[in-house]
Each structure stands twice: as structure tokens, then as C-alpha cells.
Short mmCIF file of C-alpha atoms and ligand atoms in Angstrom, two decimals:
data_model
loop_
_atom_site.label_atom_id
_atom_site.label_comp_id
_atom_site.label_asym_id
_atom_site.label_seq_id
_atom_site.Cartn_x
_atom_site.Cartn_y
_atom_site.Cartn_z
CA UNK A 752 -0.53 -17.91 17.07
CA UNK A 753 -0.21 -19.08 13.55
CA UNK A 754 2.76 -17.83 12.07
CA UNK A 755 3.16 -19.72 8.98
CA UNK A 756 7.10 -19.76 8.55
CA UNK A 757 8.72 -17.73 5.32
CA UNK A 758 9.16 -19.93 2.80
CA UNK A 759 6.37 -22.24 3.71
CA UNK A 760 3.18 -22.86 1.15
CA UNK A 761 0.88 -19.98 2.09
CA UNK A 762 -2.94 -20.62 1.33
CA UNK A 763 -4.77 -17.52 0.19
CA UNK A 764 -5.92 -14.71 2.43
CA UNK A 765 -9.06 -13.57 1.52
CA UNK A 766 -12.21 -12.09 3.37
CA UNK A 767 -13.13 -15.14 5.56
CA UNK A 768 -10.09 -15.15 6.76
CA UNK A 769 -10.45 -12.08 8.84
CA UNK A 770 -13.03 -12.86 11.00
CA UNK A 771 -10.89 -16.44 11.44
CA UNK A 772 -8.67 -14.25 12.24
CA UNK A 773 -10.59 -12.25 14.61
CA UNK A 774 -11.83 -15.38 16.22
CA UNK A 775 -8.83 -17.09 16.82
CA UNK A 776 -7.92 -13.63 17.70
CA UNK A 777 -4.95 -13.32 15.87
CA UNK A 778 -3.52 -10.55 14.63
CA UNK A 779 -4.04 -8.98 11.47
CA UNK A 780 -0.70 -7.65 9.33
CA UNK A 781 -1.47 -4.96 6.81
CA UNK A 782 1.24 -3.14 4.86
CA UNK A 783 0.85 -0.45 0.93
CA UNK A 784 1.89 -1.17 -1.07
CA UNK A 785 2.49 0.89 -4.62
CA UNK A 786 3.57 -0.65 -7.03
CA UNK A 787 5.23 -4.55 -8.76
CA UNK A 788 8.52 -4.49 -6.75
CA UNK A 789 7.04 -2.77 -3.33
CA UNK A 790 4.28 -5.14 -3.37
CA UNK A 791 5.91 -8.40 -4.02
CA UNK A 792 8.22 -8.33 -0.92
CA UNK A 793 5.19 -7.37 0.96
CA UNK A 794 2.86 -10.09 -0.04
CA UNK A 795 5.93 -12.85 -0.11
CA UNK A 796 6.98 -11.24 3.98
CA UNK A 797 3.78 -13.04 4.72
CA UNK A 798 0.85 -10.19 5.70
CA UNK A 799 -1.85 -10.35 5.73
CA UNK A 800 -3.30 -7.47 3.47
CA UNK A 801 -1.78 -5.37 0.72
CA UNK A 802 -3.78 -2.07 0.77
CA UNK A 803 -3.42 0.51 -2.09
CA UNK A 804 -4.19 3.09 -0.06
CA UNK A 805 -4.28 6.37 -1.59
CA UNK A 806 -1.36 7.52 0.93
CA UNK A 807 -0.31 7.08 -3.29
CA UNK A 808 -1.09 10.69 -3.18
CA UNK A 809 1.63 11.64 -0.82
CA UNK A 810 4.17 8.22 -0.33
CA UNK A 811 4.63 8.36 -3.95
CA UNK A 812 3.43 11.23 -5.99
CA UNK A 813 4.83 14.70 -3.39
CA UNK A 814 1.29 15.73 -2.97
CA UNK A 815 0.90 17.54 0.51
CA UNK A 816 -2.30 14.99 1.02
CA UNK A 817 -4.46 12.46 -0.28
CA UNK A 818 -7.20 14.97 -2.15
CA UNK A 819 -5.70 15.40 -5.96
CA UNK A 820 -5.06 11.56 -6.25
CA UNK A 821 -7.07 10.46 -9.13
CA UNK A 822 -8.87 7.41 -10.44
CA UNK A 823 -6.85 7.18 -13.49
CA UNK A 824 -3.54 7.21 -11.19
CA UNK A 825 -4.61 4.47 -7.78
CA UNK A 826 -5.93 2.17 -10.87
CA UNK A 827 -2.18 2.58 -12.24
CA UNK A 828 -0.90 1.21 -9.33
CA UNK A 829 -3.26 -0.96 -8.08
CA UNK A 830 -2.71 -2.38 -11.60
CA UNK A 831 1.45 -2.84 -11.19
CA UNK A 832 0.76 -4.31 -7.20
CA UNK A 833 -1.63 -6.93 -8.29
CA UNK A 834 1.73 -7.92 -10.38
CA UNK A 835 3.24 -8.49 -6.76
CA UNK A 836 0.25 -10.15 -5.14
CA UNK A 837 -0.49 -13.78 -4.64
CA UNK A 838 -1.54 -14.58 -0.79
CA UNK A 839 -2.16 -11.34 0.71
CA UNK A 840 -6.00 -10.22 0.59
CA UNK A 841 -5.39 -7.27 -2.07
CA UNK A 842 -7.37 -4.17 -1.43
CA UNK A 843 -8.08 -1.11 -3.07
CA UNK A 844 -8.17 1.90 -1.49
CA UNK A 845 -11.73 4.84 -3.13
CA UNK A 846 -10.08 8.10 -4.46
CA UNK A 847 -11.75 11.10 -2.84
CA UNK A 848 -14.31 12.17 -5.11
CA UNK A 849 -14.29 8.50 -6.46
CA UNK A 850 -17.32 7.75 -3.87
CA UNK A 851 -18.77 10.72 -2.68
CA UNK A 852 -20.99 11.73 -5.63
CA UNK A 853 -23.39 9.01 -4.34
CA UNK A 854 -23.92 5.42 -4.58
CA UNK A 855 -23.57 4.73 -8.40
CA UNK A 856 -20.90 6.41 -8.71
CA UNK A 857 -19.17 4.35 -5.95
CA UNK A 858 -20.33 0.57 -7.26
CA UNK A 859 -19.40 1.90 -10.95
CA UNK A 860 -16.31 3.30 -9.50
CA UNK A 861 -15.37 0.28 -6.80
CA UNK A 862 -15.93 -2.46 -10.45
CA UNK A 863 -13.26 -0.91 -11.64
CA UNK A 864 -11.27 -1.80 -8.75
CA UNK A 865 -11.84 -4.98 -9.59
CA UNK A 866 -12.35 -5.32 -13.13
CA UNK A 867 -9.76 -2.78 -14.27
CA UNK A 868 -7.24 -3.76 -11.27
CA UNK A 869 -7.64 -6.98 -9.91
CA UNK A 870 -8.75 -5.66 -6.15
CA UNK A 871 -10.52 -7.56 -4.45
CA UNK A 872 -11.50 -5.86 -1.53
CA UNK A 873 -12.33 -1.77 -1.18
CA UNK A 874 -12.02 0.79 0.79
CA UNK A 875 -13.77 3.85 1.46
CA UNK A 876 -14.04 6.70 4.86
CA UNK A 877 -16.79 7.43 6.65
CA UNK A 878 -19.20 5.80 9.24
CA UNK A 879 -22.56 5.96 9.50
CA UNK A 880 -23.32 8.61 6.20
CA UNK A 881 -21.28 5.50 3.93
CA UNK A 882 -24.22 2.54 4.96
CA UNK A 883 -26.49 3.06 2.71
CA UNK A 884 -22.92 3.30 -0.48
CA UNK A 885 -21.48 -0.16 1.15
CA UNK A 886 -24.81 -1.96 1.43
CA UNK A 887 -25.32 -1.25 -2.43
CA UNK A 888 -21.88 -2.81 -2.95
CA UNK A 889 -21.75 -5.28 -1.11
CA UNK A 890 -25.62 -6.03 -3.47
CA UNK A 891 -23.19 -5.90 -5.95
CA UNK A 892 -20.54 -8.47 -4.96
CA UNK A 893 -17.61 -5.73 -4.00
CA UNK A 894 -16.14 -6.15 -0.40
CA UNK A 895 -16.15 -3.14 1.48
CA UNK A 896 -13.63 -1.47 4.87
CA UNK A 897 -14.57 0.43 5.90
CA UNK A 898 -12.41 3.78 7.47
CA UNK A 899 -12.81 5.20 10.81
CA UNK A 900 -11.61 7.86 12.65
CA UNK A 901 -8.16 10.59 11.51
CA UNK A 902 -10.30 10.29 8.11
CA UNK A 903 -7.41 11.49 5.39
CA UNK A 904 -9.91 12.55 3.19
CA UNK A 905 -11.92 15.03 5.19
CA UNK A 906 -8.60 16.95 5.88
CA UNK A 907 -10.30 20.42 5.63
CA UNK A 908 -13.01 19.81 7.51
CA UNK A 909 -10.82 18.30 9.95
CA UNK A 910 -8.95 21.26 10.04
CA UNK A 911 -5.71 19.08 9.84
CA UNK A 912 -4.55 15.39 10.53
CA UNK A 913 -6.06 15.02 13.67
CA UNK A 914 -6.65 12.25 16.22
CA UNK A 915 -10.27 12.40 16.32
CA UNK A 916 -12.50 10.99 19.25
CA UNK A 917 -10.97 13.07 22.35
CA UNK A 918 -14.37 14.36 24.18
CA UNK A 919 -17.50 12.18 24.52
CA UNK A 920 -19.27 12.76 21.91
CA UNK A 921 -16.86 12.57 19.52
CA UNK A 922 -16.45 8.89 20.96
CA UNK A 923 -20.09 8.26 21.02
CA UNK A 924 -20.22 8.76 17.85
CA UNK A 925 -17.16 7.09 16.82
CA UNK A 926 -18.88 4.49 18.40
CA UNK A 927 -21.93 4.91 15.95
CA UNK A 928 -20.16 4.43 12.85
CA UNK A 929 -17.99 1.28 14.03
CA UNK A 930 -21.66 -0.39 15.02
CA UNK A 931 -23.26 0.88 11.92
CA UNK A 932 -20.63 -0.24 9.45
CA UNK A 933 -20.15 -3.97 11.08
CA UNK A 934 -23.81 -3.76 10.32
CA UNK A 935 -24.33 -2.87 7.11
CA UNK A 936 -21.98 -6.13 6.29
CA UNK A 937 -18.51 -4.45 6.46
CA UNK A 938 -14.87 -7.26 6.26
CA UNK A 939 -12.95 -5.02 8.29
CA UNK A 940 -12.87 -1.09 9.38
CA UNK A 941 -9.31 0.16 9.91
CA UNK A 942 -8.82 2.76 12.90
CA UNK A 943 -6.83 5.01 12.04
CA UNK A 944 -5.83 7.84 14.57
CA UNK A 945 -8.11 7.48 17.63
CA UNK A 946 -7.03 6.87 20.95
CA UNK A 947 -6.61 3.37 22.66
CA UNK A 948 -8.83 3.15 24.52
CA UNK A 949 -11.81 3.98 22.00
CA UNK A 950 -10.43 1.84 19.74
CA UNK A 951 -10.18 -0.94 22.22
CA UNK A 952 -14.64 -0.44 23.41
CA UNK A 953 -14.74 -0.66 19.24
CA UNK A 954 -12.56 -3.33 18.27
CA UNK A 955 -15.22 -5.17 21.38
CA UNK A 956 -17.70 -3.93 20.57
CA UNK A 957 -18.06 -5.38 16.43
CA UNK A 958 -17.36 -8.43 14.05
CA UNK A 959 -15.35 -7.44 12.26
CA UNK A 960 -11.82 -7.38 12.73
CA UNK A 961 -10.58 -4.00 13.28
CA UNK A 962 -7.09 -3.17 11.50
CA UNK A 963 -5.95 0.09 13.20
CA UNK A 964 -3.17 2.57 12.70
CA UNK A 965 -2.19 5.10 15.91
CA UNK A 966 -5.14 3.64 16.95
CA UNK A 967 -3.41 1.62 20.33
CA UNK A 968 -2.53 -2.09 20.68
CA UNK A 969 -5.58 -3.44 20.82
CA UNK A 970 -7.28 -3.98 17.87
CA UNK A 971 -7.79 -6.92 15.52
CA UNK A 972 -4.89 -6.19 13.59
CA UNK A 973 -2.24 -3.21 12.38
CA UNK A 974 -1.59 -1.50 9.74
CA UNK A 975 1.23 0.69 8.73
CA UNK A 976 2.40 2.82 5.13
CA UNK A 977 5.35 1.00 3.23
CA UNK A 978 7.30 4.75 3.43
CA UNK A 979 6.93 5.10 7.05
CA UNK A 980 8.15 1.57 7.77
CA UNK A 981 11.47 2.25 5.59
CA UNK A 982 11.58 5.92 6.74
CA UNK A 983 11.36 7.00 2.71
CA UNK A 984 9.55 9.74 4.06
CA UNK A 985 10.32 13.26 5.31
CA UNK A 986 9.09 16.21 8.55
CA UNK A 987 7.59 15.36 11.58
CA UNK A 988 6.38 11.90 12.06
CA UNK A 989 2.89 10.76 13.61
CA UNK A 990 4.32 9.28 16.65
CA UNK A 991 2.67 5.36 15.95
CA UNK A 992 5.25 5.20 13.46
CA UNK A 993 8.08 2.84 13.79
CA UNK A 994 10.90 3.05 11.65
CA UNK A 995 11.69 -1.42 10.47
CA UNK A 996 14.48 -0.36 8.43
CA UNK A 997 16.14 2.96 7.35
CA UNK A 998 15.92 3.02 3.49
CA UNK A 999 15.92 6.17 2.89
CA UNK A 1000 20.17 5.61 4.38
CA UNK A 1001 20.71 2.91 2.46
CA UNK A 1002 18.99 4.70 -1.20
CA UNK A 1003 21.32 7.51 -0.11
CA UNK A 1004 24.60 5.29 0.72
CA UNK A 1005 23.91 3.62 -1.82
CA UNK A 1006 23.73 6.37 -5.08
CA UNK A 1007 26.49 7.74 -4.08
CA UNK A 1008 28.99 5.16 -4.09
CA UNK A 1009 27.84 4.66 -7.59
CA UNK A 1010 28.59 8.02 -7.90
CA UNK A 1011 31.71 7.82 -6.50
CA UNK A 1012 32.28 5.01 -8.87
CA UNK A 1013 30.86 6.41 -12.08
CA UNK A 1014 34.01 9.23 -11.16
CA UNK A 1015 36.58 7.37 -10.83
CA UNK A 1016 35.78 4.93 -13.03
CA UNK A 1017 35.37 1.59 -10.81
CA UNK A 1018 32.68 1.10 -12.45
CA UNK A 1019 31.97 -0.60 -14.90
CA UNK A 1020 34.83 -3.42 -14.48
CA UNK A 1021 35.93 -5.05 -17.72
CA UNK A 1022 33.21 -8.50 -15.97
CA UNK A 1023 30.40 -6.27 -15.99
CA UNK A 1024 30.94 -5.30 -19.50
CA UNK A 1025 29.94 -8.19 -22.41
CA UNK A 1026 31.95 -9.08 -25.25
CA UNK A 1027 32.61 -9.03 -28.74
CA UNK A 1028 32.61 -13.03 -30.24
CA UNK A 1029 36.32 -13.98 -31.14
CA UNK A 1030 35.23 -14.12 -34.84
CA UNK A 1031 33.86 -10.61 -34.83
CA UNK A 1032 36.65 -9.37 -32.44
CA UNK A 1033 39.65 -11.09 -34.68
CA UNK A 1034 37.42 -9.91 -37.76
CA UNK A 1035 37.45 -6.57 -36.33
CA UNK A 1036 40.95 -6.25 -35.80
CA UNK A 1037 41.75 -7.38 -38.82
CA UNK A 1038 40.05 -4.48 -40.04
CA UNK A 1039 41.13 -1.28 -38.01
CA UNK A 1040 44.92 -3.09 -38.86
CA UNK A 1041 43.87 -2.25 -42.48
CA UNK A 1042 43.00 1.26 -41.97
CA UNK A 1043 45.79 2.21 -39.91
CA UNK A 1044 48.24 1.08 -42.26
CA UNK A 1045 46.32 3.00 -45.05
CA UNK A 1046 46.48 6.32 -42.65
CA UNK A 1047 50.58 5.35 -42.75
O1 LIG B 1791 -4.60 5.46 1.87
C1 LIG B 1791 -3.94 4.07 3.40
O2 LIG B 1791 -2.42 4.01 3.14
C2 LIG B 1791 -4.52 4.53 3.86
C3 LIG B 1791 -4.00 3.54 5.11
C4 LIG B 1791 -2.85 4.46 6.16
C5 LIG B 1791 -5.18 2.54 6.05
O3 LIG B 1791 -5.84 4.70 3.96
#
């Protein structure tokens, strides 16, 4: 396994690097990011793929699901994140409504991700039914990532965020979806919220790397939402979420300390203040002295 040590010169991670890593059986890492600071931190930590996910809707904008986030909102955040990414493959997520109307609309919106926001690959949800659209996107020179299993944009059809692929028929459909995406030429596919056994079967079957989220350890890579990784979300968490840091705790502590310091006039200190240059200070002293003398 070759994990480039932090601080060492790093090669740009590209669409081609995805297959190379699968062939070398090296795990692919992917995290979401939605702005300059988070994208820069993720990129500098050596993560392979930065995904500006439509989870933006929930993690950042506070919506209940991902359905309401718009193209303009996605582009706005994708542009900001782009400025923080130097080495990672930069992936934009097509929001609900930006590709469901047909291939022409999909190409138009995907091209906006590329031209206006610097995306190097776009992701869209769905399996077999997206094959023609994916071919049209590839014809337009836009690499595509697939996304099957628990596809959050289908929340109303699924009747909630539920693990998919539990029955034999559902497993067969997932296999068909994965093979169809692979044949259509996706650069990788996200497997979300499916049993570990099914993810392992798909990973074995397809040439494109599989990147799992709630799909067990046998995928070619793993993705997590930045805010989940850092405990910056509220409410019950899915079982696959692991907190690698307590962002909420850290932020709450810092904000409370600021509040207390301002309340007790301990912030800012003199050393944290700007001062007048000597001549201006002396001049000001003279003016103030004259005013005081006039008042006497
Ligand atoms: O929007 C998103 O963050 C995603 C990941 C969970 C794969 O689609």
C-alpha cells in the first residue's frame, strides 16, 4: 500500500488514478466538502476525492433531505470548494431536478459544473435507467460517477432513508444496475446503504472502483460526509458513521470561551489591539490637552 506521507510532494489524483488504485487493491478515500476551508483541509490531508455532495442541503443548509438544493446553490459551493483543492479529484454532485428531465438537460447542467465550477467529474444517482444519459455525458467529455443503493434523491419513492438490497430480487436489481453503470463507462460508483455482502459481490464483479458509504469494508474505497466525520450534525446517526473528531464540542467550547472573555473584558488584550504611531499619539495628546484647558 502506498500512502503518500503528509507534506511529501503529491501527484494529482485523476479519473485514471481511480482504476489504477483498484488494480493495485489500494483503498480509495473520499470526503465531502462544501467550501474553501473544508476542501483545503481535506485536500491537504491527502484524501483522493473531494466530493461537493448534494448532502450540502442537509449538512450545511439545514434541509430535511437533499431534494430542495438547487443548481445555483450547488455551483456556488462547488466554486468555493474548488479554490481549496489542488491534488484531489474534484467531483460535483448533480442535484435533484438537474438531470431527471433527460440527457440534454443533464449534459447542459453537467457542463456548468465543469465550466463554471471546475468539476473534473460529476456524480448522478441511479442505475440501469441512467445508461443512455451517462453515454451522452461521456460523449460530451464529462467523466461520470454512478451512485446506487440508498439514493437520497429517491427518498420519497423509498419511503425514507432505508437500507436497500435486502431481498433476492433487490440484490439482483442492484447487480444489474452496477453492471449497467460499469458497461456505460462510469469512472467509479458510490454504493450507499446496502448490505456488506452485496457490496462485496458488486465490487468483485465490476471494473469500476466501488466507493462505499454504509456498504461495508469490502468496497474499493470509502466516502463519508465531512460533517458526520466531525460530529457536526444533529439527531440520530446511521450506524456506519464514525466520528473522527468532536467538531461540535470544539466549536461550542471555543464560542463559550469567547463569550466569557468578552463578558469579563479579557478579550481583546492590549497586545491584540492596534496602536497609533508615536507622532499621531503625541499630536492627539496635544489636541486633547488644549480642549481640556478650554473647558477649565
Ligand atoms: O451528497 C453526498 O454527500 C453523497 C455522498 C454521501 C456519497 O452523495
